[in-house]
Amino acid sequence: MRSQVISKEDFKKIIHTLIEVQDIYSNALEIEKKILEQRKNLDDMSRQLARLSSMLKKYEQRKKELLKTKELVSENLANAKKRLAELMERESEIARNQRSIESFNIEVTTLRASISEISEELRSIEEQINDINDRYEETKKAYESLSIEYQAEEKVVEEQSKELIEKVEELKALKEKKLSQIPAHIAQSFDNLLTKKGGLAIVPIEDLGNPKKYKDHYYACSGCNIILPYMVVEKIKFGNDVVQCPSCFRYVYHPSWLDRLG
Ligand SMILES: [Zn+2]
């Protein structure tokens, strides 16, 4: 175990550097989060665009089917009308024969009913086509406006990301520079701890007062809230070695003791 005694001045310098490095790390983390958020927003828009595009395809397909049906029904209607016209032409000729007039009348009535039915069907198909057209146009408009919005957003995000990534790189370089100014074993362990503890690797200790008379004060690690052993507190107070919490291993310090040192 390392236990080399360091000067109070070095101790202060190390603690201040660790706090600085932690702030730099947090800033970089925040910026990285912002980059991810912007990307997520773009991804959401892109998914929405894909959904609209698939709706447009479905409407197109449905419209094609309806137009085909319309063609068939129109043909049926034309045939029925033609048949009726042919019958009507022969009406006066058939009227002379009492027997055939009865079956003629039945056929005409049936044909007229059929024509009216087919016409009704055709109207319904046309209504459906109009409805699909309306939906298609509406969806297309939504697609186009979102598409424009997406392109603008993409440009902004690309530019901003570039800046933000540069900023993160700068901060990382600054962090390395700062860490290089303190003993390597502390720098290494602190850097690992920052990653492991989500950016909180050095914390002030918290004065809990003296609930019991026989000891001065109790102090807790503000990272994990355990009450620190007396020996640990003494070491922090003395300031000749950096101290880690025995429970969460975060580096611990006391702001006003630090200011008093040296
Ligand atoms: Zn702790």
XYZ file of N, CA and C and ligand atoms in Angstrom:
787
model
N 0.844 -1.218 0.000
C 0.000 0.000 0.000
C 0.872 1.258 0.000
N 0.464 2.186 -0.794
C 1.165 3.468 -0.805
C 0.811 4.212 0.492
N 1.776 4.842 1.079
C 1.435 5.711 2.207
C 2.514 6.770 2.357
N 3.005 7.193 1.184
C 4.022 8.228 1.269
C 3.381 9.528 1.727
N 4.109 10.192 2.601
C 3.594 11.455 3.123
C 3.848 12.541 2.077
N 2.840 13.347 1.794
C 3.044 14.453 0.862
C 2.895 15.768 1.610
N 3.469 16.810 1.023
C 3.396 18.103 1.704
C 1.968 18.627 1.656
N 1.639 19.475 2.606
C 0.292 20.046 2.666
C -0.031 20.814 1.385
N 1.004 21.431 0.844
C 0.820 22.205 -0.386
C 0.449 21.283 -1.559
N 1.195 20.163 -1.654
C 0.893 19.190 -2.700
C -0.494 18.587 -2.499
N -0.801 18.321 -1.236
C -2.109 17.756 -0.916
C -3.228 18.676 -1.435
N -3.096 19.952 -1.127
C -4.107 20.926 -1.576
C -4.193 20.959 -3.104
N -3.018 20.930 -3.697
C -2.964 21.013 -5.163
C -3.676 19.803 -5.792
N -3.398 18.631 -5.209
C -4.009 17.411 -5.751
C -5.534 17.465 -5.620
N -5.992 17.818 -4.416
C -7.443 17.869 -4.189
C -8.097 18.871 -5.146
N -7.498 20.059 -5.282
C -8.069 21.075 -6.190
C -8.088 20.564 -7.621
N -7.011 19.869 -8.010
C -6.957 19.334 -9.368
C -8.049 18.294 -9.579
N -8.221 17.415 -8.566
C -9.253 16.381 -8.705
C -10.640 17.007 -8.867
N -10.911 18.056 -8.084
C -12.214 18.738 -8.188
C -12.370 19.354 -9.585
N -11.299 19.975 -10.054
C -11.330 20.583 -11.398
C -11.585 19.531 -12.470
N -10.846 18.420 -12.365
C -10.983 17.340 -13.346
C -12.411 16.802 -13.332
N -12.968 16.689 -12.137
C -14.350 16.202 -12.028
C -15.321 17.160 -12.728
N -15.124 18.459 -12.544
C -15.984 19.447 -13.216
C -15.851 19.347 -14.730
N -14.620 19.199 -15.192
C -14.382 19.091 -16.632
C -15.081 17.847 -17.185
N -14.928 16.742 -16.449
C -15.558 15.484 -16.864
C -17.082 15.648 -16.941
N -17.675 16.307 -15.922
C -19.130 16.506 -15.906
C -19.584 17.348 -17.089
N -18.812 18.404 -17.387
C -19.158 19.245 -18.544
C -19.159 18.431 -19.826
N -18.117 17.629 -20.009
C -18.017 16.807 -21.211
C -19.186 15.834 -21.292
N -19.544 15.260 -20.140
C -20.656 14.307 -20.082
C -21.970 14.966 -20.490
N -22.194 16.192 -19.992
C -23.402 16.953 -20.321
C -23.488 17.191 -21.823
N -22.347 17.579 -22.400
C -22.332 17.880 -23.836
C -22.592 16.608 -24.641
N -22.005 15.508 -24.205
C -22.243 14.242 -24.911
C -23.716 13.850 -24.842
N -24.329 14.125 -23.706
C -25.757 13.837 -23.546
C -26.571 14.670 -24.538
N -26.182 15.939 -24.678
C -26.886 16.850 -25.581
C -26.786 16.339 -27.028
N -25.598 15.861 -27.390
C -25.406 15.336 -28.747
C -26.353 14.151 -28.983
N -26.412 13.255 -27.996
C -27.286 12.080 -28.118
C -28.750 12.485 -28.235
N -29.145 13.493 -27.445
C -30.529 13.953 -27.465
C -30.911 14.483 -28.850
N -30.006 15.273 -29.428
C -30.267 15.824 -30.762
C -30.399 14.703 -31.778
N -29.528 13.715 -31.674
C -29.593 12.574 -32.589
C -30.923 11.842 -32.433
N -31.348 11.713 -31.170
C -32.588 10.987 -30.885
C -33.772 11.710 -31.532
N -33.773 13.033 -31.438
C -34.821 13.834 -32.048
C -34.875 13.585 -33.558
N -33.709 13.558 -34.176
C -33.631 13.289 -35.616
C -34.152 11.893 -35.941
N -33.767 10.923 -35.122
C -34.221 9.542 -35.333
C -35.741 9.444 -35.248
N -36.312 10.160 -34.268
C -37.777 10.167 -34.134
C -38.431 10.702 -35.396
N -37.886 11.802 -35.908
C -38.440 12.406 -37.126
C -38.311 11.441 -38.300
N -37.188 10.769 -38.360
C -36.944 9.858 -39.463
C -37.926 8.678 -39.416
N -38.207 8.190 -38.206
C -39.201 7.113 -38.057
C -40.583 7.581 -38.491
N -40.924 8.818 -38.110
C -42.222 9.389 -38.484
C -42.334 9.507 -40.007
N -41.237 9.914 -40.641
C -41.220 10.026 -42.110
C -41.456 8.664 -42.759
N -40.822 7.632 -42.204
C -40.971 6.280 -42.758
C -42.423 5.816 -42.621
N -43.029 6.170 -41.484
C -44.423 5.778 -41.256
C -45.348 6.450 -42.283
N -45.143 7.750 -42.502
C -45.965 8.489 -43.469
C -45.764 7.927 -44.876
N -44.531 7.597 -45.183
C -44.233 7.081 -46.513
C -44.927 5.739 -46.740
N -44.971 4.911 -45.702
C -45.637 3.620 -45.868
C -47.158 3.799 -45.981
N -47.693 4.832 -45.290
C -49.126 5.139 -45.450
C -49.436 5.555 -46.882
N -48.554 6.388 -47.443
C -48.757 6.857 -48.823
C -48.797 5.677 -49.783
N -47.906 4.714 -49.564
C -47.868 3.537 -50.439
C -49.159 2.739 -50.334
N -49.651 2.591 -49.076
C -50.901 1.849 -48.868
C -52.071 2.542 -49.581
N -52.106 3.874 -49.467
C -53.187 4.611 -50.134
C -53.104 4.445 -51.645
N -51.907 4.488 -52.157
C -51.723 4.319 -53.606
C -52.226 2.954 -54.053
N -51.860 1.942 -53.269
C -52.267 0.572 -53.575
C -53.789 0.453 -53.560
N -54.403 1.011 -52.507
C -55.858 0.945 -52.353
C -56.547 1.670 -53.515
N -55.982 2.792 -53.906
C -56.570 3.565 -54.996
C -56.520 2.762 -56.302
N -55.415 2.078 -56.510
C -55.268 1.259 -57.709
C -56.351 0.182 -57.749
N -56.569 -0.464 -56.593
C -57.600 -1.503 -56.510
C -58.978 -0.939 -56.801
N -59.260 0.238 -56.219
C -60.575 0.855 -56.409
C -60.801 1.237 -57.865
N -59.758 1.746 -58.515
C -59.895 2.152 -59.919
C -60.172 0.942 -60.810
N -59.551 -0.178 -60.450
C -59.764 -1.405 -61.213
C -61.219 -1.859 -61.053
N -61.697 -1.844 -59.787
C -63.088 -2.219 -59.515
C -64.037 -1.274 -60.251
N -63.701 0.002 -60.242
C -64.555 1.001 -60.902
C -64.680 0.683 -62.394
N -63.560 0.282 -62.972
C -63.554 -0.046 -64.394
C -64.510 -1.208 -64.689
N -64.423 -2.261 -63.863
C -65.287 -3.440 -64.044
C -66.748 -3.073 -63.872
N -67.056 -2.315 -62.821
C -68.450 -1.945 -62.537
C -68.997 -1.045 -63.641
N -68.144 -0.132 -64.118
C -68.576 0.754 -65.212
C -68.909 -0.059 -66.461
N -68.102 -1.082 -66.692
C -68.327 -1.942 -67.847
C -69.673 -2.670 -67.712
N -69.928 -3.212 -66.486
C -71.217 -3.872 -66.219
C -72.378 -2.926 -66.479
N -72.202 -1.705 -66.018
C -73.260 -0.705 -66.169
C -73.503 -0.411 -67.645
N -72.429 -0.227 -68.393
C -72.547 0.070 -69.821
C -73.252 -1.079 -70.543
N -72.877 -2.331 -70.174
C -73.513 -3.498 -70.799
C -75.008 -3.546 -70.510
N -75.360 -3.297 -69.259
C -76.771 -3.332 -68.872
C -77.565 -2.265 -69.614
N -76.946 -1.091 -69.719
C -77.640 0.017 -70.416
C -77.825 -0.298 -71.904
N -76.778 -0.918 -72.452
C -76.819 -1.260 -73.865
C -77.945 -2.281 -74.125
N -77.982 -3.280 -73.208
C -79.012 -4.325 -73.317
C -80.390 -3.696 -73.211
N -80.570 -2.758 -72.319
C -81.863 -2.084 -72.140
C -82.220 -1.297 -73.397
N -81.231 -0.586 -73.951
C -81.476 0.200 -75.159
C -81.902 -0.708 -76.306
N -81.241 -1.858 -76.415
C -81.597 -2.817 -77.471
C -83.028 -3.298 -77.316
N -83.383 -3.610 -76.053
C -84.747 -4.083 -75.771
C -85.765 -3.028 -76.151
N -85.459 -1.769 -75.741
C -86.428 -0.695 -75.970
C -86.658 -0.438 -77.461
N -85.612 -0.674 -78.201
C -85.754 -0.501 -79.653
C -86.766 -1.472 -80.241
N -86.810 -2.670 -79.604
C -87.714 -3.699 -80.125
C -89.085 -3.641 -79.475
N -89.316 -2.608 -78.635
C -90.552 -2.558 -77.842
C -91.822 -2.608 -78.713
N -91.899 -1.773 -79.738
C -93.132 -1.691 -80.545
C -93.372 -2.992 -81.306
N -92.242 -3.571 -81.719
C -92.343 -4.845 -82.451
C -92.901 -5.937 -81.537
N -92.413 -5.978 -80.289
C -92.827 -7.011 -79.331
C -94.254 -6.753 -78.844
N -94.656 -5.461 -78.798
C -95.971 -5.100 -78.271
C -97.110 -5.787 -79.035
N -96.839 -6.193 -80.238
C -97.886 -6.837 -81.049
C -98.166 -8.251 -80.566
N -97.238 -8.830 -79.848
C -97.414 -10.205 -79.378
C -97.635 -10.215 -77.862
N -98.863 -10.578 -77.467
C -99.242 -10.525 -76.056
C -98.347 -11.388 -75.152
N -97.945 -12.565 -75.688
C -97.161 -13.488 -74.847
C -95.745 -12.980 -74.592
N -95.181 -12.475 -75.642
C -93.791 -12.020 -75.458
C -93.718 -10.694 -74.701
N -94.814 -9.911 -74.693
C -94.752 -8.621 -73.971
C -94.556 -8.820 -72.475
N -95.120 -9.899 -71.946
C -94.975 -10.164 -70.506
C -93.516 -10.420 -70.134
N -92.879 -11.318 -70.875
C -91.469 -11.608 -70.553
C -90.590 -10.392 -70.857
N -90.996 -9.601 -71.863
C -90.267 -8.358 -72.175
C -90.302 -7.401 -70.965
N -91.530 -7.240 -70.437
C -91.671 -6.325 -69.290
C -90.846 -6.784 -68.091
N -90.877 -8.114 -67.861
C -90.086 -8.656 -66.732
C -88.602 -8.349 -66.942
N -88.149 -8.578 -68.163
C -86.722 -8.357 -68.442
C -86.355 -6.880 -68.280
N -87.218 -5.990 -68.756
C -86.946 -4.549 -68.648
C -86.892 -4.126 -67.173
N -87.862 -4.598 -66.398
C -87.895 -4.246 -64.973
C -86.627 -4.723 -64.269
N -86.258 -5.988 -64.540
C -85.052 -6.563 -63.930
C -83.815 -5.749 -64.312
N -83.721 -5.422 -65.592
C -82.570 -4.661 -66.077
C -82.494 -3.292 -65.413
N -83.659 -2.638 -65.292
C -83.660 -1.293 -64.679
C -83.207 -1.358 -63.226
N -83.710 -2.387 -62.523
C -83.296 -2.560 -61.110
C -81.791 -2.794 -61.043
N -81.310 -3.623 -61.949
C -79.885 -3.938 -61.971
C -79.054 -2.689 -62.263
N -79.526 -1.877 -63.234
C -78.804 -0.636 -63.572
C -78.744 0.299 -62.369
N -79.869 0.392 -61.673
C -79.886 1.291 -60.508
C -78.936 0.774 -59.416
N -78.910 -0.549 -59.250
C -78.016 -1.154 -58.248
C -76.545 -0.913 -58.614
N -76.226 -1.164 -59.892
C -74.826 -0.985 -60.321
C -74.416 0.486 -60.208
N -75.364 1.395 -60.551
C -75.065 2.828 -60.448
C -74.742 3.202 -59.008
N -75.511 2.626 -58.097
C -75.300 2.885 -56.667
C -73.898 2.408 -56.249
N -73.543 1.212 -56.726
C -72.237 0.644 -56.408
C -71.122 1.552 -56.943
N -71.339 2.034 -58.144
C -70.338 2.909 -58.777
C -70.152 4.194 -57.976
N -71.279 4.758 -57.523
C -71.202 5.982 -56.718
C -70.395 5.737 -55.442
N -70.675 4.576 -54.827
C -69.958 4.256 -53.588
C -68.451 4.127 -53.850
N -68.107 3.496 -54.976
C -66.673 3.352 -55.311
C -66.039 4.722 -55.539
N -66.781 5.588 -56.235
C -66.236 6.928 -56.485
C -66.024 7.699 -55.183
N -66.969 7.524 -54.258
C -66.811 8.169 -52.956
C -65.544 7.680 -52.253
N -65.343 6.359 -52.325
C -64.141 5.794 -51.686
C -62.866 6.322 -52.345
N -62.923 6.462 -53.660
C -61.747 6.998 -54.368
C -61.471 8.434 -53.921
N -62.537 9.229 -53.827
C -62.366 10.610 -53.359
C -61.775 10.645 -51.960
N -62.295 9.758 -51.113
C -61.817 9.703 -49.732
C -60.320 9.356 -49.692
N -59.948 8.340 -50.470
C -58.535 7.932 -50.521
C -57.678 9.083 -51.065
N -58.196 9.777 -52.074
C -57.457 10.924 -52.627
C -57.207 11.990 -51.567
N -58.263 12.277 -50.798
C -58.132 13.281 -49.731
C -57.076 12.863 -48.721
N -57.168 11.604 -48.283
C -56.193 11.095 -47.296
C -54.776 11.150 -47.857
N -54.669 10.758 -49.112
C -53.355 10.743 -49.751
C -52.750 12.151 -49.762
N -53.569 13.118 -50.186
C -53.083 14.499 -50.279
C -52.668 15.032 -48.903
N -53.519 14.733 -47.912
C -53.253 15.197 -46.552
C -51.931 14.600 -46.035
N -51.788 13.296 -46.240
C -50.580 12.602 -45.778
C -49.350 13.106 -46.527
N -49.542 13.350 -47.811
C -48.427 13.822 -48.631
C -47.946 15.188 -48.134
N -48.930 16.040 -47.803
C -48.574 17.360 -47.282
C -47.780 17.225 -45.988
N -48.277 16.358 -45.086
C -47.589 16.133 -43.808
C -46.181 15.600 -44.059
N -46.070 14.685 -45.002
C -44.771 14.088 -45.331
C -43.807 15.160 -45.837
N -44.309 15.983 -46.755
C -43.429 16.992 -47.355
C -42.976 18.031 -46.345
N -43.912 18.470 -45.480
C -43.497 19.508 -44.522
C -42.529 18.920 -43.485
N -42.780 17.666 -43.078
C -41.861 17.028 -42.122
C -40.490 16.792 -42.757
N -40.530 16.475 -44.040
C -39.293 16.219 -44.767
C -38.413 17.477 -44.813
N -39.071 18.615 -45.049
C -38.342 19.895 -45.069
C -37.769 20.190 -43.676
N -38.635 19.959 -42.668
C -38.221 20.192 -41.281
C -37.027 19.298 -40.935
N -37.106 18.051 -41.375
C -36.037 17.088 -41.079
C -34.703 17.529 -41.679
N -34.772 17.950 -42.940
C -33.537 18.364 -43.617
C -32.888 19.560 -42.920
N -33.755 20.522 -42.504
C -33.233 21.701 -41.804
C -32.616 21.281 -40.475
N -33.347 20.432 -39.752
C -32.879 19.968 -38.434
C -31.571 19.186 -38.572
N -31.509 18.365 -39.595
C -30.314 17.543 -39.815
C -29.082 18.437 -40.009
N -29.290 19.509 -40.778
C -28.191 20.438 -41.043
C -27.713 21.091 -39.741
N -28.716 21.558 -38.968
C -28.395 22.208 -37.690
C -27.662 21.236 -36.768
N -28.217 20.020 -36.656
C -27.619 19.019 -35.758
C -26.195 18.688 -36.193
N -26.006 18.561 -37.496
C -24.670 18.238 -37.999
C -23.660 19.319 -37.612
N -24.076 20.568 -37.824
C -23.181 21.675 -37.493
C -22.907 21.739 -35.995
N -24.024 21.631 -35.224
C -23.869 21.721 -33.765
C -23.066 20.552 -33.228
N -23.351 19.361 -33.748
C -22.624 18.180 -33.277
C -21.140 18.353 -33.479
N -20.800 18.893 -34.639
C -19.383 19.088 -34.950
C -18.726 19.977 -33.882
N -19.420 21.074 -33.589
C -18.914 21.994 -32.558
C -18.833 21.304 -31.201
N -19.913 20.586 -30.869
C -19.966 19.953 -29.550
C -18.908 18.868 -29.415
N -18.717 18.099 -30.490
C -17.708 17.033 -30.442
C -16.322 17.647 -30.250
N -16.084 18.759 -30.944
C -14.806 19.470 -30.771
C -14.624 19.917 -29.328
N -15.732 20.438 -28.762
C -15.690 20.921 -27.370
C -15.359 19.751 -26.425
N -16.002 18.602 -26.668
C -15.747 17.430 -25.827
C -14.275 17.020 -25.927
N -13.753 17.053 -27.168
C -12.343 16.694 -27.365
C -11.427 17.640 -26.581
N -11.765 18.933 -26.660
C -10.988 19.933 -25.915
C -11.004 19.643 -24.420
N -12.212 19.351 -23.915
C -12.346 19.090 -22.480
C -11.570 17.844 -22.077
N -11.614 16.824 -22.950
C -10.891 15.587 -22.632
C -9.373 15.839 -22.590
N -8.920 16.660 -23.514
C -7.487 16.990 -23.542
C -7.095 17.763 -22.281
N -7.979 18.709 -21.910
C -7.720 19.502 -20.715
C -7.676 18.603 -19.483
N -8.576 17.641 -19.443
C -8.637 16.694 -18.320
C -7.323 15.907 -18.238
N -6.857 15.424 -19.382
C -5.601 14.672 -19.393
C -4.439 15.527 -18.906
N -4.461 16.792 -19.362
C -3.383 17.709 -18.972
C -3.382 17.902 -17.454
N -4.572 18.134 -16.917
C -4.690 18.340 -15.464
C -4.234 17.087 -14.712
N -4.677 15.915 -15.205
C -4.331 14.669 -14.513
C -2.826 14.408 -14.548
N -2.185 14.899 -15.625
C -0.738 14.655 -15.742
C 0.053 15.464 -14.711
N -0.638 16.430 -14.077
C 0.058 17.281 -13.108
C 0.046 16.718 -11.692
N -0.631 15.574 -11.505
C -0.651 14.975 -10.158
C -0.052 13.567 -10.242
N 0.297 12.956 -9.103
C 0.918 11.621 -9.138
C 0.091 10.631 -9.976
N 0.803 9.842 -10.770
C 0.150 8.987 -11.773
C -0.831 7.988 -11.158
N -0.464 7.404 -9.993
C -1.359 6.379 -9.437
C -2.691 6.992 -9.000
N -2.645 8.234 -8.500
C -3.896 8.916 -8.113
C -4.691 9.280 -9.371
N -3.981 9.818 -10.360
C -4.639 10.214 -11.611
C -5.365 9.032 -12.232
N -4.678 7.897 -12.293
C -5.237 6.687 -12.902
C -6.473 6.205 -12.144
N -6.313 6.112 -10.820
C -7.416 5.594 -10.003
C -8.603 6.561 -10.043
N -8.318 7.851 -10.051
C -9.397 8.847 -10.083
C -10.150 8.794 -11.417
N -9.409 8.650 -12.495
C -10.007 8.597 -13.828
C -10.944 7.392 -13.950
N -10.476 6.237 -13.447
C -11.327 5.035 -13.455
C -12.589 5.241 -12.624
N -12.389 5.872 -11.465
C -13.489 6.099 -10.542
C -14.563 7.022 -11.167
N -14.112 8.030 -11.932
C -15.038 8.953 -12.589
C -15.991 8.175 -13.493
N -15.444 7.242 -14.262
C -16.265 6.447 -15.167
C -17.195 5.539 -14.370
N -16.634 4.909 -13.341
C -17.398 3.929 -12.572
C -18.513 4.595 -11.771
N -18.257 5.795 -11.272
C -19.211 6.449 -10.365
C -20.018 7.551 -11.066
N -20.130 7.458 -12.370
C -20.976 8.406 -13.107
C -20.547 9.848 -12.953
N -19.253 10.099 -12.822
C -18.757 11.474 -12.804
C -18.617 12.059 -11.406
N -18.930 11.258 -10.363
C -18.785 11.779 -9.002
C -17.735 10.932 -8.277
N -16.481 11.429 -8.299
C -15.381 10.633 -7.755
C -14.677 11.314 -6.598
N -14.997 12.590 -6.394
C -14.463 13.259 -5.194
C -15.606 14.043 -4.566
N -15.809 13.858 -3.255
C -16.952 14.489 -2.582
C -16.504 15.101 -1.252
N -17.170 16.187 -0.848
C -16.873 16.735 0.472
C -17.456 15.820 1.556
N -16.826 15.827 2.738
C -17.443 15.078 3.835
C -18.422 16.002 4.532
N -19.371 15.372 5.198
C -20.467 16.141 5.772
C -20.373 16.085 7.292
N -20.410 17.243 7.925
C -20.329 17.325 9.387
C -21.697 16.998 9.983
N -21.751 15.918 10.767
C -23.031 15.511 11.355
C -23.204 16.064 12.774
N -22.213 16.866 13.246
C -22.300 17.398 14.602
C -21.865 16.357 15.615
N -22.126 16.610 16.885
C -21.739 15.629 17.901
C -22.937 15.141 18.694
N -23.654 14.179 18.122
C -24.848 13.674 18.817
C -24.507 12.997 20.145
N -23.261 12.484 20.250
C -22.858 11.890 21.543
C -21.705 12.709 22.109
N -21.688 12.857 23.397
C -20.767 13.805 24.013
C -19.295 13.370 23.936
N -19.043 12.042 23.941
C -17.659 11.605 24.129
C -16.768 11.750 22.903
N -17.292 12.132 21.780
C -16.443 12.324 20.609
C -16.719 13.708 20.043
N -15.720 14.242 19.322
C -15.913 15.583 18.768
C -17.152 15.649 17.876
N -16.939 15.145 16.676
C -17.969 15.244 15.648
C -18.024 13.942 14.865
N -19.157 13.728 14.255
C -19.238 12.635 13.291
C -19.242 13.227 11.890
N -18.611 12.494 10.987
C -18.574 12.949 9.590
C -19.014 11.818 8.685
N -19.768 12.189 7.624
C -20.236 11.168 6.679
C -19.676 11.458 5.293
N -19.487 10.427 4.524
C -19.117 10.580 3.111
C -20.375 11.029 2.386
N -20.336 12.166 1.683
C -21.560 12.635 1.019
C -21.802 11.888 -0.298
N -20.858 10.993 -0.638
C -21.084 10.158 -1.826
C -21.940 8.949 -1.509
N -21.677 8.279 -0.388
C -22.417 7.053 -0.066
C -23.091 7.112 1.300
N -22.878 8.227 2.028
C -23.563 8.479 3.306
C -23.139 7.621 4.490
N -22.059 6.834 4.381
C -21.637 6.110 5.592
C -20.949 7.094 6.535
N -20.998 6.773 7.820
C -20.257 7.572 8.795
C -18.798 7.122 8.730
N -17.898 8.104 8.576
C -16.492 7.763 8.370
C -15.803 7.415 9.686
N -14.935 6.396 9.678
C -14.191 6.051 10.893
C -13.323 7.229 11.353
N -13.123 7.274 12.640
C -12.346 8.358 13.266
C -10.975 8.531 12.610
N -10.287 7.426 12.345
C -8.950 7.481 11.765
C -8.947 8.139 10.388
N -9.982 7.835 9.639
C -10.098 8.409 8.288
C -10.280 9.918 8.386
N -11.155 10.320 9.318
C -11.423 11.747 9.506
C -10.136 12.473 9.921
N -9.373 11.845 10.819
C -8.111 12.449 11.283
C -7.152 12.675 10.113
N -7.110 11.663 9.214
C -6.207 11.755 8.061
C -6.609 12.919 7.154
N -7.938 13.058 6.958
C -8.435 14.153 6.108
C -8.060 15.503 6.733
N -8.206 15.546 8.070
C -7.931 16.783 8.790
C -6.439 17.146 8.691
N -5.617 16.106 8.760
C -4.186 16.324 8.782
C -3.633 16.752 7.425
N -4.205 16.230 6.385
C -3.847 16.682 5.033
C -2.458 16.348 4.578
N -1.959 15.152 4.890
C -0.679 14.786 4.303
C -0.768 13.552 3.393
N -2.010 13.152 3.078
C -2.211 12.118 2.065
C -3.653 12.205 1.575
N -3.850 11.883 0.306
C -5.234 11.893 -0.188
C -5.940 10.662 0.376
N -7.228 10.840 0.684
C -7.985 9.789 1.376
C -9.202 9.387 0.548
N -9.451 8.054 0.539
C -10.652 7.564 -0.138
C -11.627 7.024 0.897
N -12.917 7.168 0.623
C -13.948 6.620 1.514
C -13.773 5.097 1.543
N -13.751 4.490 2.740
C -13.532 3.040 2.801
C -14.708 2.242 2.230
N -15.848 2.913 2.034
C -17.011 2.180 1.530
C -17.181 2.321 0.009
N -17.195 3.556 -0.491
C -17.464 3.741 -1.927
C -16.193 4.081 -2.715
N -15.075 4.267 -1.999
C -13.757 4.555 -2.591
C -13.650 5.910 -3.275
N -14.676 6.745 -3.113
C -14.553 8.098 -3.664
C -13.512 8.858 -2.835
N -12.839 9.790 -3.476
C -11.918 10.652 -2.731
C -12.744 11.620 -1.892
N -12.273 11.862 -0.679
C -13.042 12.717 0.229
C -12.165 13.874 0.733
N -12.817 15.006 0.985
C -12.095 16.174 1.509
C -13.070 17.028 2.300
N -12.520 17.962 3.063
C -13.363 18.888 3.818
C -13.009 20.297 3.344
N -13.940 21.022 2.700
C -13.595 22.304 2.067
C -12.897 23.276 3.007
N -13.405 23.475 4.226
C -12.791 24.529 5.057
C -11.466 24.055 5.673
N -11.306 22.741 5.921
C -10.018 22.244 6.397
C -8.959 22.435 5.315
N -9.428 22.233 4.083
C -8.511 22.373 2.945
C -8.010 23.817 2.881
N -8.945 24.776 3.068
C -8.560 26.185 3.011
C -7.607 26.567 4.156
N -7.780 25.885 5.300
C -6.939 26.210 6.456
C -5.506 25.697 6.320
N -5.362 24.635 5.485
C -4.038 24.004 5.370
C -3.027 24.950 4.744
N -1.794 24.779 5.106
C -0.707 25.545 4.481
C -0.679 26.962 4.957
Zn -18.405 6.886 0.425
